[in-house]
PDB file of C-alpha atoms in Angstrom:
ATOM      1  CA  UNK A1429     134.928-119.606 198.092  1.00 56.00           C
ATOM      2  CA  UNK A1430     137.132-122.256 196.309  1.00 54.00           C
ATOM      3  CA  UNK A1431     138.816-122.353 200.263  1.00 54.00           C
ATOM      4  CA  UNK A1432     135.512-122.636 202.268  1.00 51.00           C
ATOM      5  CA  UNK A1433     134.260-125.379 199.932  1.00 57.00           C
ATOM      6  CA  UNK A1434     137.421-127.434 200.157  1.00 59.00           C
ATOM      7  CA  UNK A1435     136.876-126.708 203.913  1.00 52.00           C
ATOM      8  CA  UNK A1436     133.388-128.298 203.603  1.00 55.00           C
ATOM      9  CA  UNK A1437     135.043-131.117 201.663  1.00 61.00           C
ATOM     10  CA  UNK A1438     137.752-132.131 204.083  1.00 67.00           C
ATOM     11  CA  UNK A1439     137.056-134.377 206.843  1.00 71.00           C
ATOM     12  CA  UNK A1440     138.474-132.505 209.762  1.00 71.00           C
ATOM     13  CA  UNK A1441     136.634-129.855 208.608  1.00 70.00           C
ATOM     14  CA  UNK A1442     133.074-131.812 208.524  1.00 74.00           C
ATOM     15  CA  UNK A1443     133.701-132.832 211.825  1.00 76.00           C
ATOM     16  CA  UNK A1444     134.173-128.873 212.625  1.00 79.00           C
ATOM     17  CA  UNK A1445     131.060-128.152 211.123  1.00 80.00           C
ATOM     18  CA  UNK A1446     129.534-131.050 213.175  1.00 80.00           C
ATOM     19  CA  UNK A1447     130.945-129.887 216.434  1.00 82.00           C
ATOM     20  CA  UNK A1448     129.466-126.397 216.506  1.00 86.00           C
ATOM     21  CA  UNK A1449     126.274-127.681 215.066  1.00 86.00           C
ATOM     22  CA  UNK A1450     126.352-130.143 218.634  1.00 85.00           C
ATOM     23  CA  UNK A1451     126.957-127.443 220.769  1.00 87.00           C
ATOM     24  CA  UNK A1452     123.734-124.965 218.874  1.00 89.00           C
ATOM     25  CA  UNK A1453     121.720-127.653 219.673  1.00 89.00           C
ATOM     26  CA  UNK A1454     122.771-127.998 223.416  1.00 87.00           C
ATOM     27  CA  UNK A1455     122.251-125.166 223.472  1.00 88.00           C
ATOM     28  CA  UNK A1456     119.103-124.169 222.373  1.00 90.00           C
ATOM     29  CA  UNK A1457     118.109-127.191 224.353  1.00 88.00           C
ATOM     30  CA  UNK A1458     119.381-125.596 227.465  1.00 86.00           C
ATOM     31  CA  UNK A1459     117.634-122.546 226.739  1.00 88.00           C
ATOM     32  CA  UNK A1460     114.477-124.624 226.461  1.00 87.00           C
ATOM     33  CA  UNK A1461     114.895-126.402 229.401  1.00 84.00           C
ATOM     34  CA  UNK A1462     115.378-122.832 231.291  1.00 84.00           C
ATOM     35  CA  UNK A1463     112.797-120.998 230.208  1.00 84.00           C
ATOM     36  CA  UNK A1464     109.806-123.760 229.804  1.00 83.00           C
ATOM     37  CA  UNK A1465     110.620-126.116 232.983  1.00 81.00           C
ATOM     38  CA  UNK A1466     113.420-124.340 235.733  1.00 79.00           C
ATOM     39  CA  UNK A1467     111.311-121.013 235.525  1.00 80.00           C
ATOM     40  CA  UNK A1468     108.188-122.804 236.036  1.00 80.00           C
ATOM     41  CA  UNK A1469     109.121-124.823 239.116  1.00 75.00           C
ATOM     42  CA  UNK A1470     108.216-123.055 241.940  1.00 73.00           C
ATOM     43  CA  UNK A1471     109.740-124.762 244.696  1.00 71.00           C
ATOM     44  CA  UNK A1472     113.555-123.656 244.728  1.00 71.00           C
ATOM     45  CA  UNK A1473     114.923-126.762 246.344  1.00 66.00           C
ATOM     46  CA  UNK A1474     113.433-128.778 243.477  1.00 70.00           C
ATOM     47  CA  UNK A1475     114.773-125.916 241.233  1.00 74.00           C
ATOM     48  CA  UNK A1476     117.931-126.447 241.845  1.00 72.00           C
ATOM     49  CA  UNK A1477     117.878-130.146 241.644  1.00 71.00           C
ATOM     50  CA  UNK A1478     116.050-130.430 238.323  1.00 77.00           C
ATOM     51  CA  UNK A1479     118.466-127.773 237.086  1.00 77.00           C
ATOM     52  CA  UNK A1480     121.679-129.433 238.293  1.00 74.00           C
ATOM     53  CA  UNK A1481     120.626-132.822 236.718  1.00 77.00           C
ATOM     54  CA  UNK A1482     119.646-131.242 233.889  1.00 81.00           C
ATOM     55  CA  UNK A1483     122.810-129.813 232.664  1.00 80.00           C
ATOM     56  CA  UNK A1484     124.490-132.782 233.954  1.00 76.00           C
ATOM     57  CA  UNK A1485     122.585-134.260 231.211  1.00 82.00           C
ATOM     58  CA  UNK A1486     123.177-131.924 228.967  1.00 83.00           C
ATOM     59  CA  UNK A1487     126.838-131.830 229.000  1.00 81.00           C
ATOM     60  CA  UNK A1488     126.782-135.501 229.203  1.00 77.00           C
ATOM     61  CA  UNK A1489     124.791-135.314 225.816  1.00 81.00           C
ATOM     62  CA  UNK A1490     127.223-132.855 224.095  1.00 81.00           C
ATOM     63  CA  UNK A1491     130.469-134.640 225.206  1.00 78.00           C
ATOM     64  CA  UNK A1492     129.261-138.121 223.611  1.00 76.00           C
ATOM     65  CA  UNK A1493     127.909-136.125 220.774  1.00 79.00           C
ATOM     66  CA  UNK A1494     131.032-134.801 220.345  1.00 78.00           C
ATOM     67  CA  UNK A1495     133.125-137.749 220.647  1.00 74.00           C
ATOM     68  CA  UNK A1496     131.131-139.726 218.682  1.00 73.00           C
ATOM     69  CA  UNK A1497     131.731-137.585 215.853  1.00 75.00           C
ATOM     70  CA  UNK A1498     135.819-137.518 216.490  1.00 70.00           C
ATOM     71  CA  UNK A1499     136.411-140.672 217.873  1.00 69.00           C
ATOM     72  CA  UNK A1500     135.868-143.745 215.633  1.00 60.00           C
ATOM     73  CA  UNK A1501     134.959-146.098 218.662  1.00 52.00           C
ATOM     74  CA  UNK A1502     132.505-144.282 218.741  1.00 53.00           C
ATOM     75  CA  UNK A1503     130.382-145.288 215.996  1.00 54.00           C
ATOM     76  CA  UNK A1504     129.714-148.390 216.995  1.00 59.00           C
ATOM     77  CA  UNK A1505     125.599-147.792 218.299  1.00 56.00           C
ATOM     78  CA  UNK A1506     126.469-150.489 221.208  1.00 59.00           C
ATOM     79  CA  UNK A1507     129.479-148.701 222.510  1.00 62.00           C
ATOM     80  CA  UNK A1508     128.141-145.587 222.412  1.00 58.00           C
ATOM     81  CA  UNK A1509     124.879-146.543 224.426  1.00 61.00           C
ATOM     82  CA  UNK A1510     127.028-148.404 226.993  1.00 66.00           C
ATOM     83  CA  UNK A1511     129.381-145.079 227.470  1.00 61.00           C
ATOM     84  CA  UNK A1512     125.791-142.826 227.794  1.00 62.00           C
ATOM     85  CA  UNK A1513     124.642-145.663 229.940  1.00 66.00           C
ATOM     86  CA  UNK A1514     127.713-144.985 232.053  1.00 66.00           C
ATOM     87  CA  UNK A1515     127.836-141.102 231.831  1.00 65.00           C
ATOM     88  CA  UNK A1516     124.114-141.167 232.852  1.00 63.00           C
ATOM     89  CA  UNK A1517     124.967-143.010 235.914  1.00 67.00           C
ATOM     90  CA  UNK A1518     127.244-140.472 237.148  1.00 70.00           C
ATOM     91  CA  UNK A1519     125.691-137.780 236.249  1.00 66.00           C
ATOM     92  CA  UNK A1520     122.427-139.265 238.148  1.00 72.00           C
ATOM     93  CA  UNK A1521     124.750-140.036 241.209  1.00 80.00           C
ATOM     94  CA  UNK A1522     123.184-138.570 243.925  1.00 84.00           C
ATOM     95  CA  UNK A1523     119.719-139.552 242.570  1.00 82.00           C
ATOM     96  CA  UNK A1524     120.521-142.834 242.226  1.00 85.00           C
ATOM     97  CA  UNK A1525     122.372-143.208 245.877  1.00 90.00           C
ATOM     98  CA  UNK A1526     119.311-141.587 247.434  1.00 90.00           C
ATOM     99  CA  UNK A1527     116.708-143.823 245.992  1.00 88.00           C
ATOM    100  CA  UNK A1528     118.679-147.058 246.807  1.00 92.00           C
ATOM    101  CA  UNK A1529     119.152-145.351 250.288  1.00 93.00           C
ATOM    102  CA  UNK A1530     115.067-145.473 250.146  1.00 91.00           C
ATOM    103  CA  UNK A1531     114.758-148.843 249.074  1.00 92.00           C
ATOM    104  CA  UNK A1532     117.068-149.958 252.067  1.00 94.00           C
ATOM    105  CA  UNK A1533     114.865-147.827 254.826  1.00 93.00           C
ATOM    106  CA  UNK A1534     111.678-148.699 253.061  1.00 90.00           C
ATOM    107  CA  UNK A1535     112.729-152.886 253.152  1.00 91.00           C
ATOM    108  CA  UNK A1536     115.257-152.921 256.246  1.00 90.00           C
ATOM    109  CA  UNK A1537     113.681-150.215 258.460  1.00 91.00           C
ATOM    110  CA  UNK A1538     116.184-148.849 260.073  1.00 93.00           C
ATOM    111  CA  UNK A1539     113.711-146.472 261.352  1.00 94.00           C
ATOM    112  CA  UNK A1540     109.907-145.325 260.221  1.00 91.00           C
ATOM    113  CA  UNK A1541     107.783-142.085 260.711  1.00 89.00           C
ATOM    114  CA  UNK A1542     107.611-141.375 264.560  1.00 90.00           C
ATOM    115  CA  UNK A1543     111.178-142.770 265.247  1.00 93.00           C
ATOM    116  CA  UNK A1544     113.388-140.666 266.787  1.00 93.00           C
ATOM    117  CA  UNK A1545     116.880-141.007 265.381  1.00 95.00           C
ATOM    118  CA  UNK A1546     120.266-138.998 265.348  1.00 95.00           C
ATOM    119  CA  UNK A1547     122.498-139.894 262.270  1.00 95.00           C
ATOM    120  CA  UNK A1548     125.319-138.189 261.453  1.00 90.00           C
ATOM    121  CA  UNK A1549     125.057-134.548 262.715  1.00 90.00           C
ATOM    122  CA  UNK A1550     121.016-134.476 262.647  1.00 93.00           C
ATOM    123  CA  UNK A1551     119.059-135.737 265.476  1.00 94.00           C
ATOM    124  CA  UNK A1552     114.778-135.563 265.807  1.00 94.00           C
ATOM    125  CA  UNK A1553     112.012-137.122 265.035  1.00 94.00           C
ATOM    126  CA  UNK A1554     111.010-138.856 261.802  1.00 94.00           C
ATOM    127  CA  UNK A1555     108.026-136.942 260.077  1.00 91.00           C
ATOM    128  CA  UNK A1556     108.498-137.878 256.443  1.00 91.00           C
ATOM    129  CA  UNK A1557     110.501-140.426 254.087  1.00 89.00           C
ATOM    130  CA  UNK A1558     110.183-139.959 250.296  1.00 86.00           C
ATOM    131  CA  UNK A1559     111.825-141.190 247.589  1.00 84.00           C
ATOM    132  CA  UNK A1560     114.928-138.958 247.526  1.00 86.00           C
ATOM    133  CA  UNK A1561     115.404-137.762 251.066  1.00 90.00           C
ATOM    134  CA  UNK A1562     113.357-138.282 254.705  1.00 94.00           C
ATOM    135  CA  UNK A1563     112.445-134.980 257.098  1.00 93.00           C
ATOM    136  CA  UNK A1564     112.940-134.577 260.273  1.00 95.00           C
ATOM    137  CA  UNK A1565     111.479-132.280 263.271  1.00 94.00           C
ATOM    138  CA  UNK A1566     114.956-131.520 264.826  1.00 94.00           C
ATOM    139  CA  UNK A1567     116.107-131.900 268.314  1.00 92.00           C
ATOM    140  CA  UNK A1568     119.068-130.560 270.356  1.00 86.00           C
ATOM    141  CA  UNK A1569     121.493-128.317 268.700  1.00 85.00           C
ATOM    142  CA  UNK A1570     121.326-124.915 270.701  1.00 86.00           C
ATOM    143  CA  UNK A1571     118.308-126.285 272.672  1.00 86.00           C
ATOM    144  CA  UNK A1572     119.251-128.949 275.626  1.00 81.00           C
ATOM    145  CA  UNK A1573     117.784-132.037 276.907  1.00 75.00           C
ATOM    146  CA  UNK A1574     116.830-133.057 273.386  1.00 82.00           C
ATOM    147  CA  UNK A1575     113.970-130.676 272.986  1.00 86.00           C
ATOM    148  CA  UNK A1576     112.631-129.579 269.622  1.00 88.00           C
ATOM    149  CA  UNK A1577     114.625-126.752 267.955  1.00 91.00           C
ATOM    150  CA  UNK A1578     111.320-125.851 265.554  1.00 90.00           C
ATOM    151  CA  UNK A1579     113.358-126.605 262.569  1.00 93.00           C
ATOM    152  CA  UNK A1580     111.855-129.334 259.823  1.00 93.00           C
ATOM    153  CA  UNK A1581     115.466-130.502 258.232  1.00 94.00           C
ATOM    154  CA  UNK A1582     115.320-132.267 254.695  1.00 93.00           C
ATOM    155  CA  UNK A1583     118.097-135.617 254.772  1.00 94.00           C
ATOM    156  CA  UNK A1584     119.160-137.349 251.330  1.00 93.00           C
ATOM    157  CA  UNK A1585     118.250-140.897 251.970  1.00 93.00           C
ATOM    158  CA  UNK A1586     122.212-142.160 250.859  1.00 93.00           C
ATOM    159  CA  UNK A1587     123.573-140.605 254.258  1.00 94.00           C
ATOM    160  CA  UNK A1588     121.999-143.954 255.448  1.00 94.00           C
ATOM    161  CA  UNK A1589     125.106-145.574 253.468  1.00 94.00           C
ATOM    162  CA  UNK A1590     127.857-143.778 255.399  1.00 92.00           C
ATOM    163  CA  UNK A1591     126.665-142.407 258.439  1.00 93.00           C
ATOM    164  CA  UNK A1592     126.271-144.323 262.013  1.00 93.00           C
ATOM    165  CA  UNK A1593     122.677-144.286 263.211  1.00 94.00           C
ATOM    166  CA  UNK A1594     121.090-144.372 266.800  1.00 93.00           C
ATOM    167  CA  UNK A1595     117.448-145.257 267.484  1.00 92.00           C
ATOM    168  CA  UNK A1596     116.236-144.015 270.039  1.00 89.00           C
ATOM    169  CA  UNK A1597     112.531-145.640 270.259  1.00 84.00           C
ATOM    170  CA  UNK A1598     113.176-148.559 267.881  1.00 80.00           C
ATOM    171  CA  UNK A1599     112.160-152.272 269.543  1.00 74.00           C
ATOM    172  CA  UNK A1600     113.286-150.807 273.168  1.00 77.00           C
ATOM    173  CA  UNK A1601     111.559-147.975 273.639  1.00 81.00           C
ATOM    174  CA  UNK A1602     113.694-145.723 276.637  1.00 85.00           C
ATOM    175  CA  UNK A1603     116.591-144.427 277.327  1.00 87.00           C
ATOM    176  CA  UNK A1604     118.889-144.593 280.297  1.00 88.00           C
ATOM    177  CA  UNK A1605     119.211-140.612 281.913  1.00 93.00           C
ATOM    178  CA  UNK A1606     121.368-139.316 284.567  1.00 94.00           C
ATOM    179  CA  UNK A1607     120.962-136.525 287.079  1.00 96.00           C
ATOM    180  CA  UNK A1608     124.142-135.441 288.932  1.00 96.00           C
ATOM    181  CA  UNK A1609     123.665-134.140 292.681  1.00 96.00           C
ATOM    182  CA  UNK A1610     126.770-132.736 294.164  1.00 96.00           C
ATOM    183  CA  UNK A1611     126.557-132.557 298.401  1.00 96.00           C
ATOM    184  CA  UNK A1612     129.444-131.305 300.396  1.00 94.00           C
ATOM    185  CA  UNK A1613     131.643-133.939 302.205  1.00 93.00           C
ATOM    186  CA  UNK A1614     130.066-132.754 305.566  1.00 93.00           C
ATOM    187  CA  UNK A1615     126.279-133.864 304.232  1.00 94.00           C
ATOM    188  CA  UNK A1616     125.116-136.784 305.672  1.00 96.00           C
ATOM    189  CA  UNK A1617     125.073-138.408 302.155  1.00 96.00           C
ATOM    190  CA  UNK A1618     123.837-141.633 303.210  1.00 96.00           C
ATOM    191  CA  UNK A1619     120.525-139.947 303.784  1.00 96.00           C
ATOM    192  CA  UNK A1620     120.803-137.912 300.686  1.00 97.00           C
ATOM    193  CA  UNK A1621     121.274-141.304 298.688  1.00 96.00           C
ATOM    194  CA  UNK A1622     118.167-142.405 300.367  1.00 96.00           C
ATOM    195  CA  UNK A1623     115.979-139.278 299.138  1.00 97.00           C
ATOM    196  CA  UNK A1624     117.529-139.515 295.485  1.00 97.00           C
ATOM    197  CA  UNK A1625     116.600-143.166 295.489  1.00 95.00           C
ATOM    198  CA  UNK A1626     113.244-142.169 296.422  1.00 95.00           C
ATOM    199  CA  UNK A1627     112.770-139.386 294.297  1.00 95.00           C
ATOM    200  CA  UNK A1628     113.877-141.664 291.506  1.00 93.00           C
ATOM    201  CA  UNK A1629     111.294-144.329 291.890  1.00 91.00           C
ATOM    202  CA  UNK A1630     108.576-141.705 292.756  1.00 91.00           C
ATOM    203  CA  UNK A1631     109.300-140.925 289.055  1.00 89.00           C
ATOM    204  CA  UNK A1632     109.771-144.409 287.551  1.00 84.00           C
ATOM    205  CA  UNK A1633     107.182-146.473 288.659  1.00 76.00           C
ATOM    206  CA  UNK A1634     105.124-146.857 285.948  1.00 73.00           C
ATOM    207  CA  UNK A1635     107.947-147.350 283.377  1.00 73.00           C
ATOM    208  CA  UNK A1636     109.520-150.342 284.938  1.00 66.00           C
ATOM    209  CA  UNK A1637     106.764-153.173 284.147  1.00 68.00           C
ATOM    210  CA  UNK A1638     106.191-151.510 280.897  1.00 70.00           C
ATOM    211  CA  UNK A1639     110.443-151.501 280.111  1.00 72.00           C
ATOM    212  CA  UNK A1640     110.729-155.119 281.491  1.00 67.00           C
ATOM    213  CA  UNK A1641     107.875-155.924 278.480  1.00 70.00           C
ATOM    214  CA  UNK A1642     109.487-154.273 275.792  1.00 70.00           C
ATOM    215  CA  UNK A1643     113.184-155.458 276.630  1.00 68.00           C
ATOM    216  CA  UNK A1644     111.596-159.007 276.318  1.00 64.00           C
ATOM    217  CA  UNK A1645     110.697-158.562 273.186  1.00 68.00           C
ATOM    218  CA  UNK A1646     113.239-156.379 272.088  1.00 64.00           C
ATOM    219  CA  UNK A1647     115.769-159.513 273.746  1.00 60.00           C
ATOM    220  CA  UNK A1648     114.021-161.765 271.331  1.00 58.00           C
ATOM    221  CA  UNK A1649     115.386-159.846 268.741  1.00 61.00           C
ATOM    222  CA  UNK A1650     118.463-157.835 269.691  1.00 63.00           C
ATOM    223  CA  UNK A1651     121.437-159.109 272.645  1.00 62.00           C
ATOM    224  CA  UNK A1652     119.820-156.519 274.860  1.00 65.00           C
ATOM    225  CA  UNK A1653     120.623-157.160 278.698  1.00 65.00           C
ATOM    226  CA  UNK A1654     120.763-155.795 281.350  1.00 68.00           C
ATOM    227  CA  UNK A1655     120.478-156.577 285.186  1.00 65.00           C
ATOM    228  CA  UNK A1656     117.935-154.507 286.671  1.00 73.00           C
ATOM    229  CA  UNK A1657     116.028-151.689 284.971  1.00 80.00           C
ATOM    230  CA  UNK A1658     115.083-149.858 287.965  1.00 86.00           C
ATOM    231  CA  UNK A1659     116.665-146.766 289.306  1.00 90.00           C
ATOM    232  CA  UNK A1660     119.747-146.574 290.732  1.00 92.00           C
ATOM    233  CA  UNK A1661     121.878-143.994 292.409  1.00 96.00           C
ATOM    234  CA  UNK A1662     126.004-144.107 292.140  1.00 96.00           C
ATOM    235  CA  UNK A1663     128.500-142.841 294.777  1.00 97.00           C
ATOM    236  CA  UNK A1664     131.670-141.037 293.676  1.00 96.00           C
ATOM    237  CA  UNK A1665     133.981-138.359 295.688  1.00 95.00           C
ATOM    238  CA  UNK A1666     134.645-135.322 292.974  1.00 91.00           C
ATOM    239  CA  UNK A1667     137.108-132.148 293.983  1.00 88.00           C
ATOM    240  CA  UNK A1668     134.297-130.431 295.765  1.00 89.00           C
ATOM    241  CA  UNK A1669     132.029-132.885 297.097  1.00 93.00           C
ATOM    242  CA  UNK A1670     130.404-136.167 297.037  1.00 96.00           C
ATOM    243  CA  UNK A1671     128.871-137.331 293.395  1.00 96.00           C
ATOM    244  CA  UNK A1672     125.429-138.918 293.464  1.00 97.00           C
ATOM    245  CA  UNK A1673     124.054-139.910 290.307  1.00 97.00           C
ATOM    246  CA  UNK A1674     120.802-140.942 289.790  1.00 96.00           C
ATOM    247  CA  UNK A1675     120.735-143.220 286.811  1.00 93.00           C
ATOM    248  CA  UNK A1676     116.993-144.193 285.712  1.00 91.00           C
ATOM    249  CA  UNK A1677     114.958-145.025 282.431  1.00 88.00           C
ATOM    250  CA  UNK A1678     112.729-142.143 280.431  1.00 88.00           C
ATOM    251  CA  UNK A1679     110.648-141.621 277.659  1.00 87.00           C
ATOM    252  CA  UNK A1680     113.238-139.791 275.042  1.00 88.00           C
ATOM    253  CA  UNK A1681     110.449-137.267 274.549  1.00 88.00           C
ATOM    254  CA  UNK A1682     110.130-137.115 278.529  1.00 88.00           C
ATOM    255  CA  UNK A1683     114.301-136.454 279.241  1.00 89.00           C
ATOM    256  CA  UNK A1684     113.689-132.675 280.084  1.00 90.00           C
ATOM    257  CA  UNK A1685     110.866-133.199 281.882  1.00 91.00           C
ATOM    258  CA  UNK A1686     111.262-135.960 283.951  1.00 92.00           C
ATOM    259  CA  UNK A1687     115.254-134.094 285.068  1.00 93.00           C
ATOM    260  CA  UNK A1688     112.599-131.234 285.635  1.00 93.00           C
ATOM    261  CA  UNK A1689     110.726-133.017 287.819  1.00 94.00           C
ATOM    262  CA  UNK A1690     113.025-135.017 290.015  1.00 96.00           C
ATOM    263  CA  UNK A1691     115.276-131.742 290.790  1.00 96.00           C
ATOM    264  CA  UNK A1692     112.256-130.063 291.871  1.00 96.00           C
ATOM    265  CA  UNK A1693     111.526-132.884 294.457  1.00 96.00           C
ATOM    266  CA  UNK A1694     115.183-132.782 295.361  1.00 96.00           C
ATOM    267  CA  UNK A1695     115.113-129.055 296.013  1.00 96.00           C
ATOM    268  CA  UNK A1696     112.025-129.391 298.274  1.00 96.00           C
ATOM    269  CA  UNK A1697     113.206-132.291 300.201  1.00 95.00           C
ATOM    270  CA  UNK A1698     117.200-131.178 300.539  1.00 95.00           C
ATOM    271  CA  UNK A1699     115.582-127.791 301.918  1.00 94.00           C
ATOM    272  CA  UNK A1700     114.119-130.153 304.795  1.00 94.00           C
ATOM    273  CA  UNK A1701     117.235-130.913 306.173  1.00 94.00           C
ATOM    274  CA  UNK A1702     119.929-129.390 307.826  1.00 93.00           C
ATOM    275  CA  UNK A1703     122.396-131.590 307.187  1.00 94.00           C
ATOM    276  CA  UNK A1704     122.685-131.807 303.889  1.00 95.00           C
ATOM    277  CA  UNK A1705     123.933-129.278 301.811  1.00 94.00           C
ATOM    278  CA  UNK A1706     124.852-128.489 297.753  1.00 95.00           C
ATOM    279  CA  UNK A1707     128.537-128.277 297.138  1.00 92.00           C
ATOM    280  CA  UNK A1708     130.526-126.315 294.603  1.00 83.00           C
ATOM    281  CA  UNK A1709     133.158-125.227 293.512  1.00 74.00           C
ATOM    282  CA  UNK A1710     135.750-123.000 296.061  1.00 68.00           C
ATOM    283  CA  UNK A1711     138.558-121.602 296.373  1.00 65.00           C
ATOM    284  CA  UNK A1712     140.628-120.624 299.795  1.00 62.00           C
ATOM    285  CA  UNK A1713     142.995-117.821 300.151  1.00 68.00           C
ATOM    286  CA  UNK A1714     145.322-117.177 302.973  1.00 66.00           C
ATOM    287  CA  UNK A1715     146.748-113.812 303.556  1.00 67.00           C
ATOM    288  CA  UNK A1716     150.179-114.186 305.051  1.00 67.00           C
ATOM    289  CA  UNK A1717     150.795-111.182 307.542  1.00 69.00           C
ATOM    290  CA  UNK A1718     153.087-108.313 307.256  1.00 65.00           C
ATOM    291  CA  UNK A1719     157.152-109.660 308.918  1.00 62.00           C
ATOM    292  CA  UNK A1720     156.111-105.512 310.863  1.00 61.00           C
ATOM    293  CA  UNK A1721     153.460-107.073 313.061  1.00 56.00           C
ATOM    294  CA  UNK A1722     155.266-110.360 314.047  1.00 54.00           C
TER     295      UNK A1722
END
């Protein structure tokens, strides 16, 4: 007895005694925190960040506790609140990043709910933005032409800090597509080129007064500029054939099924004519006879 009460007398030991009295009440306070909030939450990505934080705070609580009790710079009420101060900041991180990441889409507007945007490795369209993170109805991925995958994808609102993003239907609202024709070198491309260019403003001709509006305006805004915003079809010579690409403006949400469109007309109208003709890809082999029959 005469030991454990000059144990209770000495300092070190008092700050023993103090310690494990910290670390009961963390916890019992974790235990708390388990059983009467995490259990209760029934949404498990909120779960887990409630949870997270949580013990962040917990831990954050015990060390200072702690140290306050072994470390005389510590008593000082002022340094202590400025080192929980500090603690709580990074223990609140992410929070804190994501909510500043809201207060620069909410005053700068990057984008807003209906834009479609690609940042980082996430592309679709904006359906959400809340405090901590924005939600997207995603695009491409396994799918092509930039069609919707189905998936709703959840973004923390700090990626804004460290990740490019691309508009696509911000101020100027279309897009620049391509469709690649390939004829052989014996087509009569010149005619081709006329169909394509055809085709193309078949397809077009209700965008172009509409674009030439909106890159006004956007032009007021932005150093947009370009030359001409109708279509357009480029000659190249490729291994196999002769490249035409069509180059015209779309609706983003129209990509697939404008290409759709105009390579159905080509089909039909290529089938018309005799002297133009697909090329691909070949390969020649010659056989060299046997020396016996020379």
């Amino acid at each position: 007895m005469e030991i454990f009460h000059s144990f209770l007398n000495n300092e070190t030991g008092k700050k023993i005694i103090y310690s494990i009295i910290v670390f009961i009440i963390i916890y019992i306070l974790k235990l708390l925190n388990t059983k009467l909030i995490v259990e209760n939450i029934k949404d498990t990505k909120s779960k887990y960040y409630w949870n997270k934080t949580s013990n962040y705070i917990l831990v954050l609580i015990g060390v200072l506790g702690i140290g306050r009790i072994w470390i005389s710079g510590f008593q000082s009420i002022s340094t202590f609140l400025g080192l929980f101060s500090a603690g709580l900041a990074i223990a609140l991180r992410e929070i804190i990043i994501n909510f500043a990441g809201w207060l620069y889409i909410i005053s700068k507007k990057p984008f807003s709910i209906g834009d479609r945007i690609e940042i980082g490795n996430f592309a679709g369209d904006v359906i959400d933005i809340s405090v901590l993170n924005f939600t997207i109805l995603e695009i491409g991925n396994w799918v092509e032409a930039d069609q919707s995958t189905g998936r709703i994808v959840h973004i923390p609102n700090g990626i804004i800090f460290n990740q490019n993003l691309a508009n696509y239907t911000k101020e100027f609202k279309y897009i620049w597509n391509e469709v690649p024709v390939l004829v052989t070198f014996d087509s009569n491309w010149k005619k081709a080129k006329d169909i394509l260019l055809k085709i193309a403003f078949k397809h077009t001709e209700n965008l172009n007064k509409d674009a030439e509006e909106k890159l006004k305006k956007a032009a007021a805004k932005y150093m947009i500029y370009y030359t001409h915003l109708t279509p357009i079809v480029y000659t190249s010579v490729k291994d196999s054939g002769i490249l035409l690409t069509i180059r015209y403006l779309c609706d983003p949400r129209k990509r697939r099924s404008t290409s759709h469109n105009i390579w159905e007309d080509i089909l039909n109208e290529f089938y018309k004519h005799n002297d133009i003709d697909f090329a691909f890809p070949s390969q020649s082999i010659y056989l060299k006879p046997p020396k016996d029959s020379l």
